[in-house]
mmCIF file of C-alpha atoms and ligand atoms in Angstrom:
data_model
loop_
_atom_site.group_PDB
_atom_site.id
_atom_site.type_symbol
_atom_site.label_atom_id
_atom_site.label_comp_id
_atom_site.label_asym_id
_atom_site.label_seq_id
_atom_site.Cartn_x
_atom_site.Cartn_y
_atom_site.Cartn_z
ATOM 1 C CA MET A 1 90.465 110.380 73.318
ATOM 2 C CA ILE A 2 91.260 109.351 76.730
ATOM 3 C CA THR A 3 88.821 110.531 79.279
ATOM 4 C CA VAL A 4 89.280 110.809 83.112
ATOM 5 C CA ASN A 5 86.540 111.556 85.715
ATOM 6 C CA PHE A 6 88.716 113.338 88.266
ATOM 7 C CA SER A 7 90.407 116.797 88.160
ATOM 8 C CA PRO A 8 93.082 117.481 90.843
ATOM 9 C CA LYS A 9 94.608 120.758 91.178
ATOM 10 C CA VAL A 10 97.755 120.532 88.913
ATOM 11 C CA ASN A 11 100.613 122.671 89.357
ATOM 12 C CA GLU A 12 101.136 123.537 85.677
ATOM 13 C CA ASN A 13 104.699 124.842 86.069
ATOM 14 C CA LYS A 14 105.924 121.715 87.750
ATOM 15 C CA ALA A 15 104.099 119.534 85.109
ATOM 16 C CA ALA A 16 105.924 121.494 82.546
ATOM 17 C CA GLU A 17 109.175 120.953 84.150
ATOM 18 C CA ILE A 18 108.682 117.329 84.698
ATOM 19 C CA LEU A 19 107.826 116.845 81.078
ATOM 20 C CA ARG A 20 111.037 118.709 80.165
ATOM 21 C CA GLU A 21 113.091 116.558 82.452
ATOM 22 C CA ILE A 22 111.571 113.310 80.798
ATOM 23 C CA ALA A 23 112.441 114.645 77.229
ATOM 24 C CA ARG A 24 116.095 115.490 78.521
ATOM 25 C CA ASP A 25 116.333 111.976 80.371
ATOM 26 C CA LYS A 26 118.818 109.706 78.496
ATOM 27 C CA MET A 27 115.943 106.947 78.849
ATOM 28 C CA GLY A 28 113.258 109.237 77.533
ATOM 29 C CA GLY A 29 113.259 108.055 73.959
ATOM 30 C CA TRP A 30 109.836 106.397 74.147
ATOM 31 C CA LEU A 31 108.319 109.915 74.533
ATOM 32 C CA ASN A 32 108.745 110.828 70.725
ATOM 33 C CA LEU A 33 109.267 107.237 69.423
ATOM 34 C CA PRO A 34 105.633 107.078 67.754
ATOM 35 C CA LYS A 35 106.082 110.222 65.901
ATOM 36 C CA LYS A 36 109.724 109.600 65.125
ATOM 37 C CA PHE A 37 109.685 105.714 64.354
ATOM 38 C CA ASP A 38 112.484 104.911 61.837
ATOM 39 C CA MET A 39 110.455 103.931 58.788
ATOM 40 C CA GLY A 40 113.191 101.780 57.462
ATOM 41 C CA GLU A 41 113.147 99.662 60.617
ATOM 42 C CA PHE A 42 109.420 99.601 60.520
ATOM 43 C CA VAL A 43 109.328 98.105 57.001
ATOM 44 C CA ARG A 44 111.949 95.528 58.077
ATOM 45 C CA ILE A 45 109.752 94.428 60.954
ATOM 46 C CA LYS A 46 106.737 94.025 58.630
ATOM 47 C CA GLU A 47 108.800 91.980 56.156
ATOM 48 C CA ALA A 48 110.305 89.684 58.906
ATOM 49 C CA ALA A 49 106.681 89.401 60.296
ATOM 50 C CA LYS A 50 105.499 88.244 56.885
ATOM 51 C CA LYS A 51 108.246 85.772 56.365
ATOM 52 C CA ILE A 52 107.615 84.339 59.796
ATOM 53 C CA GLN A 53 103.966 83.986 58.945
ATOM 54 C CA ASP A 54 104.731 82.227 55.700
ATOM 55 C CA GLU A 55 107.129 79.763 57.299
ATOM 56 C CA SER A 56 105.914 78.975 60.613
ATOM 57 C CA GLU A 57 102.923 77.923 62.594
ATOM 58 C CA TYR A 58 104.332 79.118 65.843
ATOM 59 C CA LEU A 59 106.512 81.964 66.772
ATOM 60 C CA VAL A 60 108.216 81.430 70.055
ATOM 61 C CA CYS A 61 108.525 84.730 71.833
ATOM 62 C CA ILE A 62 111.242 84.423 74.450
ATOM 63 C CA GLY A 63 111.659 87.332 76.933
ATOM 64 C CA ILE A 64 110.694 88.436 80.457
ATOM 65 C CA GLY A 65 109.130 91.747 81.956
ATOM 66 C CA GLY A 66 109.306 94.502 79.611
ATOM 67 C CA SER A 67 110.560 92.198 76.819
ATOM 68 C CA TYR A 68 107.366 90.574 76.674
ATOM 69 C CA LEU A 69 104.443 91.901 78.832
ATOM 70 C CA GLY A 70 103.566 94.717 76.439
ATOM 71 C CA HIS A 71 102.947 92.605 73.281
ATOM 72 C CA ARG A 72 101.321 89.823 75.115
ATOM 73 C CA ALA A 73 98.857 92.451 76.607
ATOM 74 C CA ILE A 74 97.898 93.752 73.132
ATOM 75 C CA ILE A 75 97.835 90.325 71.413
ATOM 76 C CA GLU A 76 95.484 88.971 74.245
ATOM 77 C CA ALA A 77 93.207 91.952 74.322
ATOM 78 C CA LEU A 78 92.635 92.018 70.635
ATOM 79 C CA HIS A 79 92.776 88.435 69.762
ATOM 80 C CA PRO A 80 93.857 88.925 66.091
ATOM 81 C CA HIS A 81 93.678 86.078 63.609
ATOM 82 C CA SER A 82 96.789 84.880 62.215
ATOM 83 C CA GLU A 83 97.772 81.527 61.085
ATOM 84 C CA THR A 84 100.902 81.762 63.249
ATOM 85 C CA LYS A 85 100.176 81.417 66.890
ATOM 86 C CA ILE A 86 102.593 82.959 69.438
ATOM 87 C CA ILE A 87 104.017 80.868 72.246
ATOM 88 C CA TYR A 88 105.789 82.485 75.215
ATOM 89 C CA ALA A 89 108.828 81.128 76.963
ATOM 90 C CA GLY A 90 111.651 82.427 79.057
ATOM 91 C CA ASN A 91 109.480 84.292 81.769
ATOM 92 C CA SER A 92 110.228 81.703 84.494
ATOM 93 C CA LEU A 93 112.901 79.060 85.448
ATOM 94 C CA SER A 94 110.199 76.449 85.805
ATOM 95 C CA ARG A 95 111.428 73.239 83.865
ATOM 96 C CA ARG A 96 107.676 72.106 83.751
ATOM 97 C CA GLU A 97 106.789 75.313 81.973
ATOM 98 C CA LEU A 98 109.453 75.151 79.440
ATOM 99 C CA ASP A 99 108.815 71.396 78.764
ATOM 100 C CA ARG A 100 105.122 72.475 78.162
ATOM 101 C CA ALA A 101 106.117 75.165 75.557
ATOM 102 C CA LEU A 102 108.642 72.702 74.004
ATOM 103 C CA GLU A 103 105.858 70.008 73.724
ATOM 104 C CA LYS A 104 103.362 72.484 72.474
ATOM 105 C CA VAL A 105 105.601 73.417 69.481
ATOM 106 C CA GLY A 106 106.100 69.666 69.044
ATOM 107 C CA ASP A 107 106.828 68.947 65.261
ATOM 108 C CA HIS A 108 105.223 72.062 63.930
ATOM 109 C CA ASP A 109 107.118 74.438 61.913
ATOM 110 C CA PHE A 110 108.365 77.350 64.094
ATOM 111 C CA SER A 111 110.682 80.500 64.402
ATOM 112 C CA ILE A 112 112.135 82.328 67.508
ATOM 113 C CA ASN A 113 112.055 85.919 68.538
ATOM 114 C CA VAL A 114 114.421 86.151 71.521
ATOM 115 C CA ILE A 115 114.146 89.412 73.051
ATOM 116 C CA SER A 116 116.574 90.823 75.738
ATOM 117 C CA LYS A 117 117.932 94.220 75.977
ATOM 118 C CA SER A 118 120.790 93.277 78.350
ATOM 119 C CA GLY A 119 121.184 90.035 76.603
ATOM 120 C CA THR A 120 122.237 88.555 79.804
ATOM 121 C CA THR A 121 118.949 87.774 81.641
ATOM 122 C CA LEU A 122 118.993 84.197 82.659
ATOM 123 C CA GLU A 123 115.256 82.972 82.235
ATOM 124 C CA PRO A 124 115.190 83.863 78.483
ATOM 125 C CA ALA A 125 118.760 82.811 77.914
ATOM 126 C CA ILE A 126 117.993 79.239 79.284
ATOM 127 C CA ALA A 127 114.851 79.060 77.274
ATOM 128 C CA PHE A 128 116.553 80.289 74.182
ATOM 129 C CA GLY A 129 119.085 77.592 74.396
ATOM 130 C CA GLU A 130 116.498 74.858 74.582
ATOM 131 C CA PHE A 131 114.499 76.194 71.636
ATOM 132 C CA LYS A 132 117.707 76.825 69.537
ATOM 133 C CA LYS A 133 118.659 73.193 70.118
ATOM 134 C CA LYS A 134 115.166 72.005 68.884
ATOM 135 C CA LEU A 135 115.366 74.466 65.955
ATOM 136 C CA ILE A 136 118.800 72.872 64.905
ATOM 137 C CA GLU A 137 117.649 69.390 65.323
ATOM 138 C CA LYS A 138 114.652 70.016 63.199
ATOM 139 C CA TYR A 139 116.076 72.189 60.399
ATOM 140 C CA GLY A 140 119.834 72.108 60.487
ATOM 141 C CA GLU A 141 122.233 74.745 61.501
ATOM 142 C CA LEU A 142 121.715 77.004 58.484
ATOM 143 C CA GLU A 143 118.036 76.976 58.304
ATOM 144 C CA ALA A 144 117.792 77.504 62.067
ATOM 145 C CA ILE A 145 119.844 80.611 61.896
ATOM 146 C CA ASP A 146 117.345 82.002 59.262
ATOM 147 C CA ARG A 147 114.605 81.218 61.635
ATOM 148 C CA ILE A 148 115.948 83.143 64.620
ATOM 149 C CA TYR A 149 115.135 86.858 65.119
ATOM 150 C CA ALA A 150 117.010 88.507 67.939
ATOM 151 C CA THR A 151 115.787 91.884 69.361
ATOM 152 C CA THR A 152 118.508 93.223 71.724
ATOM 153 C CA ASP A 153 120.952 96.154 72.195
ATOM 154 C CA LYS A 154 122.604 97.735 69.265
ATOM 155 C CA ARG A 155 126.185 97.263 70.532
ATOM 156 C CA GLN A 156 126.674 94.984 73.388
ATOM 157 C CA GLY A 157 125.566 91.831 75.549
ATOM 158 C CA ALA A 158 125.776 88.185 75.123
ATOM 159 C CA LEU A 159 122.719 87.979 72.855
ATOM 160 C CA HIS A 160 124.145 90.804 70.688
ATOM 161 C CA ASP A 161 127.457 89.122 70.375
ATOM 162 C CA GLU A 162 125.814 85.817 69.329
ATOM 163 C CA ALA A 163 123.539 87.215 66.998
ATOM 164 C CA VAL A 164 126.316 89.126 65.192
ATOM 165 C CA ALA A 165 128.545 86.006 65.167
ATOM 166 C CA ALA A 166 125.864 83.571 64.059
ATOM 167 C CA GLY A 167 124.133 86.038 61.532
ATOM 168 C CA TYR A 168 120.590 86.116 63.136
ATOM 169 C CA THR A 169 118.156 88.826 61.768
ATOM 170 C CA MET A 170 118.574 91.535 64.482
ATOM 171 C CA PHE A 171 116.291 94.388 65.646
ATOM 172 C CA VAL A 172 117.338 97.025 67.947
ATOM 173 C CA VAL A 173 115.988 98.039 71.422
ATOM 174 C CA PRO A 174 116.982 101.725 71.317
ATOM 175 C CA ASP A 175 119.512 102.856 73.759
ATOM 176 C CA ASN A 176 117.162 105.486 75.208
ATOM 177 C CA ILE A 177 114.263 103.115 75.743
ATOM 178 C CA GLY A 178 113.909 100.704 78.786
ATOM 179 C CA GLY A 179 112.221 97.451 78.772
ATOM 180 C CA ARG A 180 108.792 98.544 80.231
ATOM 181 C CA TYR A 181 108.663 101.464 77.831
ATOM 182 C CA SER A 182 109.546 99.524 74.709
ATOM 183 C CA VAL A 183 106.319 97.842 73.585
ATOM 184 C CA LEU A 184 106.061 100.340 70.722
ATOM 185 C CA SER A 185 109.507 99.518 69.424
ATOM 186 C CA ALA A 186 110.652 96.470 67.762
ATOM 187 C CA VAL A 187 110.408 94.669 71.094
ATOM 188 C CA GLY A 188 106.577 94.615 70.702
ATOM 189 C CA LEU A 189 106.088 95.519 67.035
ATOM 190 C CA LEU A 190 107.572 92.252 65.655
ATOM 191 C CA PRO A 191 105.549 89.748 67.697
ATOM 192 C CA MET A 192 102.142 91.783 67.362
ATOM 193 C CA ALA A 193 102.805 92.087 63.546
ATOM 194 C CA VAL A 194 103.128 88.225 63.467
ATOM 195 C CA ALA A 195 99.966 87.705 65.624
ATOM 196 C CA GLY A 196 98.004 89.795 63.098
ATOM 197 C CA ILE A 197 97.906 93.123 64.903
ATOM 198 C CA ASN A 198 97.529 96.167 62.663
ATOM 199 C CA VAL A 199 100.826 97.900 63.909
ATOM 200 C CA ASP A 200 100.351 100.816 61.546
ATOM 201 C CA LYS A 201 97.134 101.729 63.417
ATOM 202 C CA LEU A 202 98.763 101.010 66.801
ATOM 203 C CA LEU A 203 101.506 103.478 65.992
ATOM 204 C CA GLU A 204 99.029 106.004 64.600
ATOM 205 C CA GLY A 205 97.142 105.852 67.855
ATOM 206 C CA ALA A 206 100.276 106.314 69.910
ATOM 207 C CA SER A 207 101.252 109.029 67.653
ATOM 208 C CA GLU A 208 98.073 111.027 68.090
ATOM 209 C CA ALA A 209 98.429 110.465 71.839
ATOM 210 C CA VAL A 210 101.753 112.287 71.990
ATOM 211 C CA GLU A 211 99.945 115.433 72.115
ATOM 212 C CA SER A 212 96.308 114.459 73.048
ATOM 213 C CA VAL A 213 96.997 112.777 76.335
ATOM 214 C CA VAL A 214 99.313 115.088 77.931
ATOM 215 C CA GLU A 215 96.427 116.569 79.917
ATOM 216 C CA PRO A 216 94.542 113.544 81.237
ATOM 217 C CA ALA A 217 98.070 111.904 81.730
ATOM 218 C CA THR A 218 99.246 114.800 83.842
ATOM 219 C CA LYS A 219 95.874 114.717 85.815
ATOM 220 C CA TYR A 220 96.225 111.287 86.662
ATOM 221 C CA ALA A 221 99.865 111.361 87.577
ATOM 222 C CA TRP A 222 98.872 114.102 90.137
ATOM 223 C CA MET A 223 95.851 112.260 91.424
ATOM 224 C CA ARG A 224 98.028 109.230 92.169
ATOM 225 C CA TYR A 225 100.771 111.168 93.831
ATOM 226 C CA GLU A 226 98.180 113.123 96.061
ATOM 227 C CA LEU A 227 96.356 109.987 96.956
ATOM 228 C CA GLY A 228 99.828 108.365 97.662
ATOM 229 C CA LYS A 229 100.780 111.091 99.976
ATOM 230 C CA LYS A 230 97.536 111.008 101.805
ATOM 231 C CA GLY A 231 98.235 107.294 102.848
ATOM 232 C CA TYR A 232 96.423 105.465 100.100
ATOM 233 C CA ASP A 233 99.136 102.891 99.399
ATOM 234 C CA THR A 234 97.441 100.664 96.931
ATOM 235 C CA GLU A 235 95.951 101.240 93.653
ATOM 236 C CA VAL A 236 93.669 98.525 92.171
ATOM 237 C CA PHE A 237 93.345 98.532 88.414
ATOM 238 C CA ALA A 238 89.917 97.167 87.551
ATOM 239 C CA SER A 239 88.759 95.815 84.131
ATOM 240 C CA PHE A 240 85.546 94.285 83.135
ATOM 241 C CA GLU A 241 87.061 92.682 79.884
ATOM 242 C CA PRO A 242 88.771 89.299 80.874
ATOM 243 C CA ALA A 243 90.915 89.431 77.597
ATOM 244 C CA THR A 244 92.692 92.387 79.170
ATOM 245 C CA MET A 245 94.299 90.437 82.026
ATOM 246 C CA TYR A 246 97.687 90.871 80.410
ATOM 247 C CA PHE A 247 97.080 94.563 80.030
ATOM 248 C CA ASN A 248 96.692 94.767 83.901
ATOM 249 C CA GLU A 249 99.968 92.710 84.144
ATOM 250 C CA TRP A 250 101.779 95.276 81.879
ATOM 251 C CA LEU A 251 100.414 97.992 84.172
ATOM 252 C CA LYS A 252 101.612 96.362 87.308
ATOM 253 C CA GLN A 253 104.981 96.130 85.761
ATOM 254 C CA LEU A 254 105.091 99.538 84.457
ATOM 255 C CA PHE A 255 104.072 101.081 87.828
ATOM 256 C CA GLY A 256 105.671 98.622 90.148
ATOM 257 C CA GLU A 257 109.154 98.819 88.477
ATOM 258 C CA SER A 258 109.018 102.464 87.696
ATOM 259 C CA GLU A 259 107.753 103.851 91.130
ATOM 260 C CA GLY A 260 108.608 101.244 93.749
ATOM 261 C CA LYS A 261 111.919 102.562 94.968
ATOM 262 C CA GLY A 262 113.442 104.630 97.752
ATOM 263 C CA LYS A 263 110.552 103.240 99.926
ATOM 264 C CA GLN A 264 108.220 105.404 97.761
ATOM 265 C CA GLY A 265 105.210 104.668 95.332
ATOM 266 C CA VAL A 266 101.861 103.120 95.294
ATOM 267 C CA LEU A 267 101.510 99.374 94.973
ATOM 268 C CA PRO A 268 99.826 98.455 91.820
ATOM 269 C CA THR A 269 97.261 95.464 91.701
ATOM 270 C CA SER A 270 94.534 94.334 89.666
ATOM 271 C CA VAL A 271 91.154 92.610 89.335
ATOM 272 C CA ILE A 272 89.170 91.349 86.430
ATOM 273 C CA TYR A 273 85.391 91.643 87.043
ATOM 274 C CA SER A 274 83.050 89.764 87.266
ATOM 275 C CA THR A 275 85.249 86.963 88.224
ATOM 276 C CA ASP A 276 87.052 88.837 90.877
ATOM 277 C CA LEU A 277 83.880 90.333 92.335
ATOM 278 C CA HIS A 278 83.338 86.954 93.785
ATOM 279 C CA SER A 279 86.762 86.891 95.413
ATOM 280 C CA MET A 280 88.441 90.363 95.802
ATOM 281 C CA GLY A 281 84.981 92.034 95.537
ATOM 282 C CA GLN A 282 84.360 91.416 99.215
ATOM 283 C CA PHE A 283 87.624 93.205 99.986
ATOM 284 C CA MET A 284 87.026 96.013 97.662
ATOM 285 C CA GLN A 285 83.442 96.505 99.056
ATOM 286 C CA ASP A 286 84.327 96.123 102.763
ATOM 287 C CA GLY A 287 87.961 95.847 103.518
ATOM 288 C CA ARG A 288 90.672 98.151 104.700
ATOM 289 C CA ARG A 289 90.378 101.607 103.185
ATOM 290 C CA ASN A 290 94.108 102.039 102.333
ATOM 291 C CA LEU A 291 93.297 101.689 98.462
ATOM 292 C CA TRP A 292 91.554 103.081 95.681
ATOM 293 C CA GLU A 293 90.139 101.641 92.516
ATOM 294 C CA THR A 294 90.952 102.617 88.929
ATOM 295 C CA ILE A 295 88.359 101.339 86.478
ATOM 296 C CA ILE A 296 89.821 101.092 82.893
ATOM 297 C CA ASP A 297 86.518 101.757 81.028
ATOM 298 C CA TYR A 298 86.965 99.655 77.939
ATOM 299 C CA PRO A 299 84.224 100.177 75.395
ATOM 300 C CA THR A 300 81.957 97.190 76.089
ATOM 301 C CA ASP A 301 78.576 95.652 75.403
ATOM 302 C CA GLU A 302 75.407 96.917 76.897
ATOM 303 C CA THR A 303 75.059 94.120 79.589
ATOM 304 C CA ASN A 304 78.643 94.510 80.674
ATOM 305 C CA ALA A 305 78.163 98.164 80.818
ATOM 306 C CA LYS A 306 75.502 97.846 83.397
ATOM 307 C CA ILE A 307 77.827 95.885 85.708
ATOM 308 C CA VAL A 308 80.410 98.614 85.458
ATOM 309 C CA GLN A 309 77.778 100.971 86.565
ATOM 310 C CA ALA A 310 76.563 98.858 89.403
ATOM 311 C CA VAL A 311 80.048 98.162 90.717
ATOM 312 C CA ARG A 312 81.029 101.826 90.392
ATOM 313 C CA THR A 313 77.849 102.804 92.536
ATOM 314 C CA ALA A 314 78.345 100.023 95.068
ATOM 315 C CA HIS A 315 81.961 100.714 95.577
ATOM 316 C CA THR A 316 81.494 104.443 95.880
ATOM 317 C CA GLU A 317 78.816 103.788 98.515
ATOM 318 C CA GLY A 318 80.992 101.396 100.262
ATOM 319 C CA GLY A 319 83.534 104.200 100.682
ATOM 320 C CA ILE A 320 86.110 103.507 98.066
ATOM 321 C CA LEU A 321 87.485 106.239 95.706
ATOM 322 C CA VAL A 322 86.725 105.039 92.243
ATOM 323 C CA LEU A 323 88.607 106.612 89.371
ATOM 324 C CA SER A 324 87.904 105.854 85.863
ATOM 325 C CA ILE A 325 90.019 106.013 82.740
ATOM 326 C CA GLY A 326 88.031 105.925 79.518
ATOM 327 C CA MET A 327 89.430 104.662 76.198
ATOM 328 C CA SER A 328 88.103 105.752 72.753
ATOM 329 C CA SER A 329 87.937 102.578 70.764
ATOM 330 C CA TYR A 330 88.744 98.840 71.588
ATOM 331 C CA ASP A 331 91.125 98.397 68.686
ATOM 332 C CA GLU A 332 94.780 99.098 67.734
ATOM 333 C CA ARG A 333 94.292 102.859 67.561
ATOM 334 C CA GLY A 334 92.610 102.878 70.980
ATOM 335 C CA PHE A 335 95.187 100.640 72.540
ATOM 336 C CA GLY A 336 98.143 102.759 71.045
ATOM 337 C CA GLU A 337 96.704 105.677 72.653
ATOM 338 C CA LEU A 338 96.104 103.964 75.836
ATOM 339 C CA ILE A 339 99.728 102.543 76.223
ATOM 340 C CA TYR A 340 101.150 106.014 75.533
ATOM 341 C CA PHE A 341 98.886 107.546 78.085
ATOM 342 C CA PHE A 342 99.866 104.995 80.834
ATOM 343 C CA GLU A 343 103.738 105.424 79.966
ATOM 344 C CA LEU A 344 103.540 109.188 80.241
ATOM 345 C CA ALA A 345 101.288 109.277 83.398
ATOM 346 C CA CYS A 346 103.688 106.680 85.016
ATOM 347 C CA ALA A 347 106.914 108.543 84.326
ATOM 348 C CA MET A 348 105.401 111.679 85.481
ATOM 349 C CA SER A 349 103.959 109.993 88.664
ATOM 350 C CA ALA A 350 107.348 108.487 89.459
ATOM 351 C CA LYS A 351 108.916 111.882 89.114
ATOM 352 C CA LEU A 352 106.537 113.360 91.420
ATOM 353 C CA PHE A 353 107.327 110.667 93.993
ATOM 354 C CA GLY A 354 110.956 111.845 93.463
ATOM 355 C CA VAL A 355 112.119 108.597 92.017
ATOM 356 C CA ASN A 356 113.878 107.659 88.793
ATOM 357 C CA PRO A 357 111.170 106.131 86.475
ATOM 358 C CA PHE A 358 113.580 104.370 84.260
ATOM 359 C CA ASP A 359 115.835 102.157 86.402
ATOM 360 C CA GLN A 360 115.167 98.967 88.448
ATOM 361 C CA PRO A 361 117.914 98.473 90.899
ATOM 362 C CA GLY A 362 115.907 96.047 92.799
ATOM 363 C CA VAL A 363 115.374 93.738 89.921
ATOM 364 C CA GLU A 364 119.218 93.704 89.461
ATOM 365 C CA ALA A 365 119.539 92.616 93.129
ATOM 366 C CA TYR A 366 117.592 89.194 92.510
ATOM 367 C CA LYS A 367 119.714 88.624 89.299
ATOM 368 C CA GLN A 368 122.978 89.113 91.217
ATOM 369 C CA GLU A 369 121.899 86.595 94.038
ATOM 370 C CA LEU A 370 120.666 84.066 91.450
ATOM 371 C CA LYS A 371 123.947 84.220 89.664
ATOM 372 C CA LYS A 372 125.739 83.351 92.868
ATOM 373 C CA LEU A 373 123.478 80.327 93.524
ATOM 374 C CA LEU A 374 123.827 78.895 90.082
HETATM 375 O O1 LIG B 401 111.418 97.054 82.380
HETATM 376 C C1 LIG B 401 112.521 96.595 82.484
HETATM 377 O O2 LIG B 401 113.508 97.248 82.079
HETATM 378 C C2 LIG B 401 112.566 95.294 82.896
HETATM 379 O O3 LIG B 401 111.308 94.624 83.135
HETATM 380 C C3 LIG B 401 113.194 94.252 81.743
HETATM 381 O O4 LIG B 401 112.628 94.283 80.596
HETATM 382 C C4 LIG B 401 113.397 92.848 82.227
HETATM 383 O O5 LIG B 401 114.275 92.769 83.341
HETATM 384 C C5 LIG B 401 114.126 92.163 81.147
HETATM 385 O O6 LIG B 401 115.461 92.559 80.762
HETATM 386 P P1 LIG B 401 116.148 92.317 79.408
HETATM 387 O O7 LIG B 401 115.414 92.689 78.327
HETATM 388 O O8 LIG B 401 117.540 92.882 79.602
HETATM 389 O O9 LIG B 401 116.303 90.680 79.309
#
């Protein structure tokens, strides 16, 4: 069960209307995804994961934004044990970074999961080109094809067309689910299954959340909106578990891309404590009061729990509003539930701000500029 330590006055009619709007939205497919997951596709994902584990020491996951942050967040948070390690590529245009990833794979056996809904994003396209070359050099054309897994649109895009023409194993990013809401689709499930995450339990947790988190997610969406309207323009996600750093990154992407448009929204940022108590901690305790802190209260050990308590007291006394979101269990079920909670709260919050939670026109703008330059 997700717990929250705040209780804003929710307009229940408006909340119900927002939920109906999300369910009707052509990009609202994630809303019932955990309950309606295509079991045939789920079995294919698990079979592919097993094959990759049997054949490869590394799986190179190529993707950016919503095509990578969600599964990385869960893999890093749960640190599962699999003989096959995940390497990430295609999330920058840095040659240095790409060379490091290529070097890390070295002579080891590897497979590729290239993930791009549009199939045209430059960063993953370039990384894919490089890793594909390496794969062909190592295994020859035919075996290379057998080691490429493309997760992309069902019908269109450069990656889709190439995958169909070459015969890569394909998984679909559903039409009605956008990148940052796609972690519980093949986008996230294949890499997570390869890394040793129990994806059955993850989906079970998310599936139970479809009903159980509506109330806390609605409260949280309302709280964000009310604070935003009162002039609190920044939300600081605070975690005391260093392994959740990428969960913070996923949250920033989810809220930043969903809400930050039409000159609206709350700026999401994040800290990992204790480390950041010795950097951002000063600002949190004593800096400008245009922000609030949202502690994600991961179940933790006794000593760490003491610091959560100490920070909450110190920051509250320092005049910061501290919200807490409690997770039921630090495992696949718990994260399934937490993912769904934030997706729902984020979509509702964006709707309250009057913006479309499911597009990202600002991201498209840089892509167009880059195309002109290259
Ligand atoms: O949330 C989103 O839609 C974006 O962050 C995309 O995931 C990101 O831009 C990558 O797009 P694509 O999967 O089309 O390469």
